PDB file of C-alpha atoms in Angstrom:
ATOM      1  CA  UNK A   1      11.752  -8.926 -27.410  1.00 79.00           C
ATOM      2  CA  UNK A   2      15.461  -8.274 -27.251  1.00 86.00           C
ATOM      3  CA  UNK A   3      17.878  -9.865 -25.471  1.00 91.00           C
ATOM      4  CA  UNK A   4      17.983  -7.712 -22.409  1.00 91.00           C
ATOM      5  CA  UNK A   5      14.466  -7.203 -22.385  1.00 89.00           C
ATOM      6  CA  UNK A   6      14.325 -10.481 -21.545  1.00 91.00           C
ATOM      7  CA  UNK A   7      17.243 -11.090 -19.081  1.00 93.00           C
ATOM      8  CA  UNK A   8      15.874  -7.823 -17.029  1.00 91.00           C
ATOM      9  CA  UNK A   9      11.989  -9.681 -17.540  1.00 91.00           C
ATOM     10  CA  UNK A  10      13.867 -13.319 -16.189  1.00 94.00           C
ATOM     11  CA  UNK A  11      15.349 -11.566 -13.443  1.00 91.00           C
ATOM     12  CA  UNK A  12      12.889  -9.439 -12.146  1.00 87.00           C
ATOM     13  CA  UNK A  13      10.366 -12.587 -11.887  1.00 88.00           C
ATOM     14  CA  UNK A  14      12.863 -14.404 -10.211  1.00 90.00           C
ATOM     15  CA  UNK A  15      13.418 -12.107  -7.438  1.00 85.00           C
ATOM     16  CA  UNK A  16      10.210 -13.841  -5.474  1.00 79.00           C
ATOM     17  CA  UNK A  17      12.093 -17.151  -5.538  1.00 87.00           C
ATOM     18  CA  UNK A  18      15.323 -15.933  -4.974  1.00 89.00           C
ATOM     19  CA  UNK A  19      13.843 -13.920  -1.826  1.00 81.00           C
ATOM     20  CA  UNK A  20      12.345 -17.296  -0.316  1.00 80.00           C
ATOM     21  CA  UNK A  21      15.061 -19.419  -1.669  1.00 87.00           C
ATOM     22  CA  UNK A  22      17.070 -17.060   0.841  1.00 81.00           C
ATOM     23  CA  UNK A  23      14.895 -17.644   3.649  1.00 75.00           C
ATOM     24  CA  UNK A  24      14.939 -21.553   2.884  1.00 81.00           C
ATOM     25  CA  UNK A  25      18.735 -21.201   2.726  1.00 82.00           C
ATOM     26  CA  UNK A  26      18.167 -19.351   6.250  1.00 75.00           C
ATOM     27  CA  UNK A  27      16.402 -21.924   8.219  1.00 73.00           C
ATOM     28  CA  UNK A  28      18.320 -24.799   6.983  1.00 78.00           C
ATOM     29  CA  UNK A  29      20.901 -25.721   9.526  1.00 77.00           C
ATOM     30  CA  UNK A  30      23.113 -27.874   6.856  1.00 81.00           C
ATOM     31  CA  UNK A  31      22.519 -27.134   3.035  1.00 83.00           C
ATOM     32  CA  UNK A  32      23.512 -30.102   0.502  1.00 88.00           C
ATOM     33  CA  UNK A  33      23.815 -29.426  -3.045  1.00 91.00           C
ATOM     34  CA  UNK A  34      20.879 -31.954  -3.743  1.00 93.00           C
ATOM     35  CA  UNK A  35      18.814 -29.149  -1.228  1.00 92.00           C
ATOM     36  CA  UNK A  36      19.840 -26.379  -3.340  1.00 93.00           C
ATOM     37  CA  UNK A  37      19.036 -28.381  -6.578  1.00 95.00           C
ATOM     38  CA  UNK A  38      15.447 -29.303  -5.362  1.00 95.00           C
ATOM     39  CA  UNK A  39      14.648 -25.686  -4.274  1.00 94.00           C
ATOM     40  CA  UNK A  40      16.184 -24.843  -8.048  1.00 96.00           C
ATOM     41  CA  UNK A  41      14.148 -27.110  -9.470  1.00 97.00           C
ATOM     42  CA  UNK A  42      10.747 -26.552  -8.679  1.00 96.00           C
ATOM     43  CA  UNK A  43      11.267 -22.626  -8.801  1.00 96.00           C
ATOM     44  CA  UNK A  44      13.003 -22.653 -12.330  1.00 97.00           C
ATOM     45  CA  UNK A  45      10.334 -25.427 -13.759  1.00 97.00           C
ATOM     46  CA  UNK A  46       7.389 -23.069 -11.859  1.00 95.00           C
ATOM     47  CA  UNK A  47       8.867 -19.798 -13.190  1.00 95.00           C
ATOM     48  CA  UNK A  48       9.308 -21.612 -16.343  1.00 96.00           C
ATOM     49  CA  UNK A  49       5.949 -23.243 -16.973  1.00 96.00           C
ATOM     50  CA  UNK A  50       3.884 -20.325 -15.794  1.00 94.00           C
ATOM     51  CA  UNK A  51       4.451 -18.138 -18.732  1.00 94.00           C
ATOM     52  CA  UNK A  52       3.557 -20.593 -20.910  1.00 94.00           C
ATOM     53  CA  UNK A  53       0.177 -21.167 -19.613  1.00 93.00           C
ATOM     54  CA  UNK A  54      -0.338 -17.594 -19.612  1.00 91.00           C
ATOM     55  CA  UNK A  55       0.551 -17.454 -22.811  1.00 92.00           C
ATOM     56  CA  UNK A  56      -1.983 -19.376 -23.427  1.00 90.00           C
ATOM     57  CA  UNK A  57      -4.865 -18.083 -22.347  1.00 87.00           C
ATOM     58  CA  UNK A  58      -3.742 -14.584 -23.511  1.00 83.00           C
ATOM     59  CA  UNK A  59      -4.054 -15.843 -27.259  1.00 82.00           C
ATOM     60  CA  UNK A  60      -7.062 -17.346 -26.409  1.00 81.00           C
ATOM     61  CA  UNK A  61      -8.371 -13.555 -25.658  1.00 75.00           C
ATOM     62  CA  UNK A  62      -5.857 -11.715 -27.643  1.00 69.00           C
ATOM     63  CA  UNK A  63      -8.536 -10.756 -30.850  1.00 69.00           C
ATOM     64  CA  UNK A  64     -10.637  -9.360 -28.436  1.00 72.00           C
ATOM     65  CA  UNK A  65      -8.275  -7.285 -26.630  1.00 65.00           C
ATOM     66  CA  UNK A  66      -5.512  -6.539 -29.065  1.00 65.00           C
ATOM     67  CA  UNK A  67      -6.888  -2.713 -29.187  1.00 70.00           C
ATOM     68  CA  UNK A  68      -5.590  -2.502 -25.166  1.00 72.00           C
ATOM     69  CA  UNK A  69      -2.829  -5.018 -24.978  1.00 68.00           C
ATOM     70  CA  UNK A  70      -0.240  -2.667 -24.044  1.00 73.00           C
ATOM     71  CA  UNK A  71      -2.170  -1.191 -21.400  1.00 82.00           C
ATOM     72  CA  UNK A  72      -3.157  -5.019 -20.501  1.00 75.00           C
ATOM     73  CA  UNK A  73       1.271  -5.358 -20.424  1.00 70.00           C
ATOM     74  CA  UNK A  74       1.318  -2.103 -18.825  1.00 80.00           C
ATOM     75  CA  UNK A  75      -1.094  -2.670 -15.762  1.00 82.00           C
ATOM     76  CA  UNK A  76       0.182  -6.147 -14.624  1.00 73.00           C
ATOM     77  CA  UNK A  77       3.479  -5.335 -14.762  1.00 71.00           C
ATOM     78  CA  UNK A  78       3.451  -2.347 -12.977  1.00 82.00           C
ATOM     79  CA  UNK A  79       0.774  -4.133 -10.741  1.00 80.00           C
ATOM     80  CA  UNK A  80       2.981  -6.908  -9.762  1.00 72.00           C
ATOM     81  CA  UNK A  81       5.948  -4.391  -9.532  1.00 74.00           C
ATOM     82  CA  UNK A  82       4.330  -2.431  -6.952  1.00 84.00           C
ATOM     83  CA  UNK A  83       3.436  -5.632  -5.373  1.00 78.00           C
ATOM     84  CA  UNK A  84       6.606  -6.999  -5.024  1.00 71.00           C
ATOM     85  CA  UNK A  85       7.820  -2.983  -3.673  1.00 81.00           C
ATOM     86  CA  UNK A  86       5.278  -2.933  -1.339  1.00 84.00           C
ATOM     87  CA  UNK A  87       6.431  -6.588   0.507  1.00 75.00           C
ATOM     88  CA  UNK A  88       9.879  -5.809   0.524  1.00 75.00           C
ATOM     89  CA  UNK A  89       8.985  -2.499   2.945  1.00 82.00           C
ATOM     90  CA  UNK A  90       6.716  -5.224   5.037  1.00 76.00           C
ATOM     91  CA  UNK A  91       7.776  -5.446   8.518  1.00 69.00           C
ATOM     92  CA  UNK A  92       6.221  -8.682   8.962  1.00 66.00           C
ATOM     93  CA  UNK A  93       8.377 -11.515   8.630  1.00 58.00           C
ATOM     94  CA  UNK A  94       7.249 -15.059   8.089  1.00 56.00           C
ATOM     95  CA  UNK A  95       8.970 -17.657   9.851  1.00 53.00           C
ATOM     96  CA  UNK A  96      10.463 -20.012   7.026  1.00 56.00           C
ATOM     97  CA  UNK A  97      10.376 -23.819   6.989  1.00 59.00           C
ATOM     98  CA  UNK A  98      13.224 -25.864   5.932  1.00 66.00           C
ATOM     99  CA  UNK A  99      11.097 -28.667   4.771  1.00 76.00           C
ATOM    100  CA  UNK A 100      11.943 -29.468   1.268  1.00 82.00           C
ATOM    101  CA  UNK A 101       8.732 -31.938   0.736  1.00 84.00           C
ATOM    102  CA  UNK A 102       6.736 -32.152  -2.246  1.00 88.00           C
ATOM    103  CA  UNK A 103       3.877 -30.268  -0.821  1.00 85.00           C
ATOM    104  CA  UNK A 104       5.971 -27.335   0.920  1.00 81.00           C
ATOM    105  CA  UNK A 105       7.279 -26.775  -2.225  1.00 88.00           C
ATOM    106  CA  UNK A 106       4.404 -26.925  -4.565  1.00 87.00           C
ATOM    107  CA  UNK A 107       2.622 -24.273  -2.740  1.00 85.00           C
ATOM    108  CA  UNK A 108       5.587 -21.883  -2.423  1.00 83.00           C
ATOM    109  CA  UNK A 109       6.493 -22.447  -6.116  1.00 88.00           C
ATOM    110  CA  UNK A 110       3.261 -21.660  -7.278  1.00 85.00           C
ATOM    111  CA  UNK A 111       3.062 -18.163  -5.234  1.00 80.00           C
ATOM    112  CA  UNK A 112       6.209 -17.341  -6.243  1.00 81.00           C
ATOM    113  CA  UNK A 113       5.094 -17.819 -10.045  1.00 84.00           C
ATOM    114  CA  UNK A 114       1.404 -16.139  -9.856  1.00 80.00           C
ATOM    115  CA  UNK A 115       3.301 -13.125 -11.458  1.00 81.00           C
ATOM    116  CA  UNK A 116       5.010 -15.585 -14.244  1.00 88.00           C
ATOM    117  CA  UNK A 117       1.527 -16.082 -15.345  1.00 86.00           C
ATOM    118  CA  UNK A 118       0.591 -12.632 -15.748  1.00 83.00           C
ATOM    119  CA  UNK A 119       3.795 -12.209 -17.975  1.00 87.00           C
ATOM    120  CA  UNK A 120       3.023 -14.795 -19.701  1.00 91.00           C
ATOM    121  CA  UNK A 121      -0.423 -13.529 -20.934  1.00 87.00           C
ATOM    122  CA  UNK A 122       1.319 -10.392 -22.307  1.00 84.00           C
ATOM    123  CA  UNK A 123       3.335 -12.712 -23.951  1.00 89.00           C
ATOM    124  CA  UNK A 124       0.815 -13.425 -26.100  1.00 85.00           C
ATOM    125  CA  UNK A 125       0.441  -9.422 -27.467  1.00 81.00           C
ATOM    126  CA  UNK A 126       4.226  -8.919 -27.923  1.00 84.00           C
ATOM    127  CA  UNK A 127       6.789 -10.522 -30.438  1.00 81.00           C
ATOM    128  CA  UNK A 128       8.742 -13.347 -28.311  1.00 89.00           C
ATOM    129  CA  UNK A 129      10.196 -16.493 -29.039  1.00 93.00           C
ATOM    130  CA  UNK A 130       7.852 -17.928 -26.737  1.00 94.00           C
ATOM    131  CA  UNK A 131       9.996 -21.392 -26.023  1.00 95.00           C
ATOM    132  CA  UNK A 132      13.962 -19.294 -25.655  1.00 95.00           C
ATOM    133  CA  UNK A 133      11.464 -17.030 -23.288  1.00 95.00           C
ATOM    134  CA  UNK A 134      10.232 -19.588 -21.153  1.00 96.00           C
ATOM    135  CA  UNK A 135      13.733 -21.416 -21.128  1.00 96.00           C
ATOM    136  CA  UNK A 136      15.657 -18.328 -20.421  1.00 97.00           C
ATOM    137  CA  UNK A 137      13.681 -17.383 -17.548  1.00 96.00           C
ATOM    138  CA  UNK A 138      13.585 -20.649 -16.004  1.00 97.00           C
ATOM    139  CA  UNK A 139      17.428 -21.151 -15.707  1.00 97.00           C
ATOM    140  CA  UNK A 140      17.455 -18.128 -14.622  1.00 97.00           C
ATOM    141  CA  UNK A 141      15.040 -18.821 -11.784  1.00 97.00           C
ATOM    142  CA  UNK A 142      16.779 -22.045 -10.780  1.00 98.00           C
ATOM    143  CA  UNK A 143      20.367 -19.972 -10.801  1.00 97.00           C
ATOM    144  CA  UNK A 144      19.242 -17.550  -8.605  1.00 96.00           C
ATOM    145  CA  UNK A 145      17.220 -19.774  -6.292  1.00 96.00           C
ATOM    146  CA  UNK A 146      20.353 -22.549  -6.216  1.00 96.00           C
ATOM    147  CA  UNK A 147      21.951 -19.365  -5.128  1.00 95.00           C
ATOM    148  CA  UNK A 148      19.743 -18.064  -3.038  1.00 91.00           C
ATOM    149  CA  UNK A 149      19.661 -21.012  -0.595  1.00 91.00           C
ATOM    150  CA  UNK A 150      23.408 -20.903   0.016  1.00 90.00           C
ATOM    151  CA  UNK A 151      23.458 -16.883   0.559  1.00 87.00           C
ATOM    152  CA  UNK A 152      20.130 -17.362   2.713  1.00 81.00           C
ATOM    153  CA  UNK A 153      22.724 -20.017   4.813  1.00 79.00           C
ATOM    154  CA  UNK A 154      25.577 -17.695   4.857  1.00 80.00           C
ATOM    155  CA  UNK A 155      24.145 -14.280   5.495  1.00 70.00           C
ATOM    156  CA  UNK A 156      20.709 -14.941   6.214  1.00 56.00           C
ATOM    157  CA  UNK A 157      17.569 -12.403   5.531  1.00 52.00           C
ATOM    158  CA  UNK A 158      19.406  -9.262   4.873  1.00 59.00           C
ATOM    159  CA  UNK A 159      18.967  -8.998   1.606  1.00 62.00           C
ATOM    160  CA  UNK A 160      15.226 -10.843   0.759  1.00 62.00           C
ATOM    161  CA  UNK A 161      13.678  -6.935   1.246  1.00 69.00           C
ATOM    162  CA  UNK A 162      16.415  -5.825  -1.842  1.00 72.00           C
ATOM    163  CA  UNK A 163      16.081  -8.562  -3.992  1.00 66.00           C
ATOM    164  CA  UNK A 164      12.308  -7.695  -3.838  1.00 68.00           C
ATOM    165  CA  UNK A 165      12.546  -3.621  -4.245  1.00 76.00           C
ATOM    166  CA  UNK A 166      14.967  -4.182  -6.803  1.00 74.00           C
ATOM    167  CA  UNK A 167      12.694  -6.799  -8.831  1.00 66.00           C
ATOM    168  CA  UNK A 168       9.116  -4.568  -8.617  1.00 71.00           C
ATOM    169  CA  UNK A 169      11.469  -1.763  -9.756  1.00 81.00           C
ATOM    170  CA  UNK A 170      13.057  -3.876 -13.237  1.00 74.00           C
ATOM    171  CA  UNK A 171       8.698  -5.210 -13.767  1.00 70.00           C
ATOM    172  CA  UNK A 172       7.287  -1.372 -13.567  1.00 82.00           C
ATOM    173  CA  UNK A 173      10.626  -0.493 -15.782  1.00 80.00           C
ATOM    174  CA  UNK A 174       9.138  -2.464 -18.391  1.00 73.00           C
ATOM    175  CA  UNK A 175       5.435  -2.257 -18.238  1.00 75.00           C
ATOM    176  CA  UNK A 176       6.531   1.345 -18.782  1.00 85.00           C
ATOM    177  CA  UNK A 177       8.650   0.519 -21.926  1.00 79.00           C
ATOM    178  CA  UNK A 178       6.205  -1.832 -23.222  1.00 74.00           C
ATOM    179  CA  UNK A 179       3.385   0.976 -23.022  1.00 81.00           C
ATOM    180  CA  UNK A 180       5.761   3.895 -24.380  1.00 86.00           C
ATOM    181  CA  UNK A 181       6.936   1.771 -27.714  1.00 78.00           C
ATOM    182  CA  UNK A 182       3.405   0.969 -28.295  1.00 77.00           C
ATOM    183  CA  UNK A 183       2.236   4.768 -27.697  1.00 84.00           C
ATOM    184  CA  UNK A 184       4.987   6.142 -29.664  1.00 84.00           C
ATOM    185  CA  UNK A 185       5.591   3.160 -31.901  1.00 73.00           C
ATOM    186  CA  UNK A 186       9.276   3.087 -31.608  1.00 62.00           C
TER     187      UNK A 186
END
């Protein structure tokens, strides 16, 4: 996986923490740097560690699917592209919490990585350095979430629908380039 590849993969997954690092940012009347950090943390290590089990279990299965991976790559990327599309034309907005505690941020670090996982299972049917891939997309994560927060404080919500259009977009982008090197072998 080249370079950009990657850096479009690392920040397309991010977009889901970056959106709700916003919203944190948002309903946080006084951001610290140690706030920031925290929200950083646990979506970087999340976005980081997901991948990697994913990984995983994709070479568990990958002799018994190596005849379809692309179209595996293909159809979770583009599924959790249109995903991510679809929510950011949701009308519905979800009051966000400011709490920072262990158990707040658990549970939105692990749905904000549910799509990490799926990456990482294709992972295992394409050539990547598995730990600069895991690494690269973490920091990434906990950039744009230590980011996020202090936008989110600053200019609120106006851009969490964006962030998310503009992430589904870069994961369908590459499902499709994953599936058309494999079809063409290019």
């Amino acid at each position: 996986m080249s370079f950009f590849t990657l850096l479009l993969l690392a920040f397309g997954l991010s977009m889901d923490a970056f959106a709700v690092s916003v919203c944190k940012g948002l309903a946080m009347k006084r951001i610290t740097a140690k706030g920031a950090v925290t929200v950083g943390l646990y979506f970087g290590l999340f976005q980081a560690g997901m991948p990697l089990l994913g990984f995983f279990l994709g070479s568990f299965f990958q002799s018994r699917l190596a005849a379809f991976d692309h179209w595996i790559s293909f159809a979770l990327l583009s599924f959790i592209g249109a995903r991510m599309i679809q929510e950011s034309f949701s009308k519905e907005q979800k009051p966000e919490s400011s709490s920072l505690s262990a158990g707040n941020m658990l549970m939105l670090s692990v749905a904000t990585s549910i799509d990490a996982l799926a990456v990482g299972v294709t992972f295992a049917f394409l050539n990547v350095n598995l730990p600069y891939a895991v690494t690269f997309i973490g920091l990434t994560t906990f950039s744009l979430s230590v980011i996020g927060v202090r936008l989110g404080n600053i200019f609120g919500a106006k851009y969490k629908s964006r962030a998310e259009l503009v992430g589904g977009a870069v994961l369908i982008a590459l499902g499709i380039k994953i599936l058309v090197e494999h079809l063409f072998n290019l």
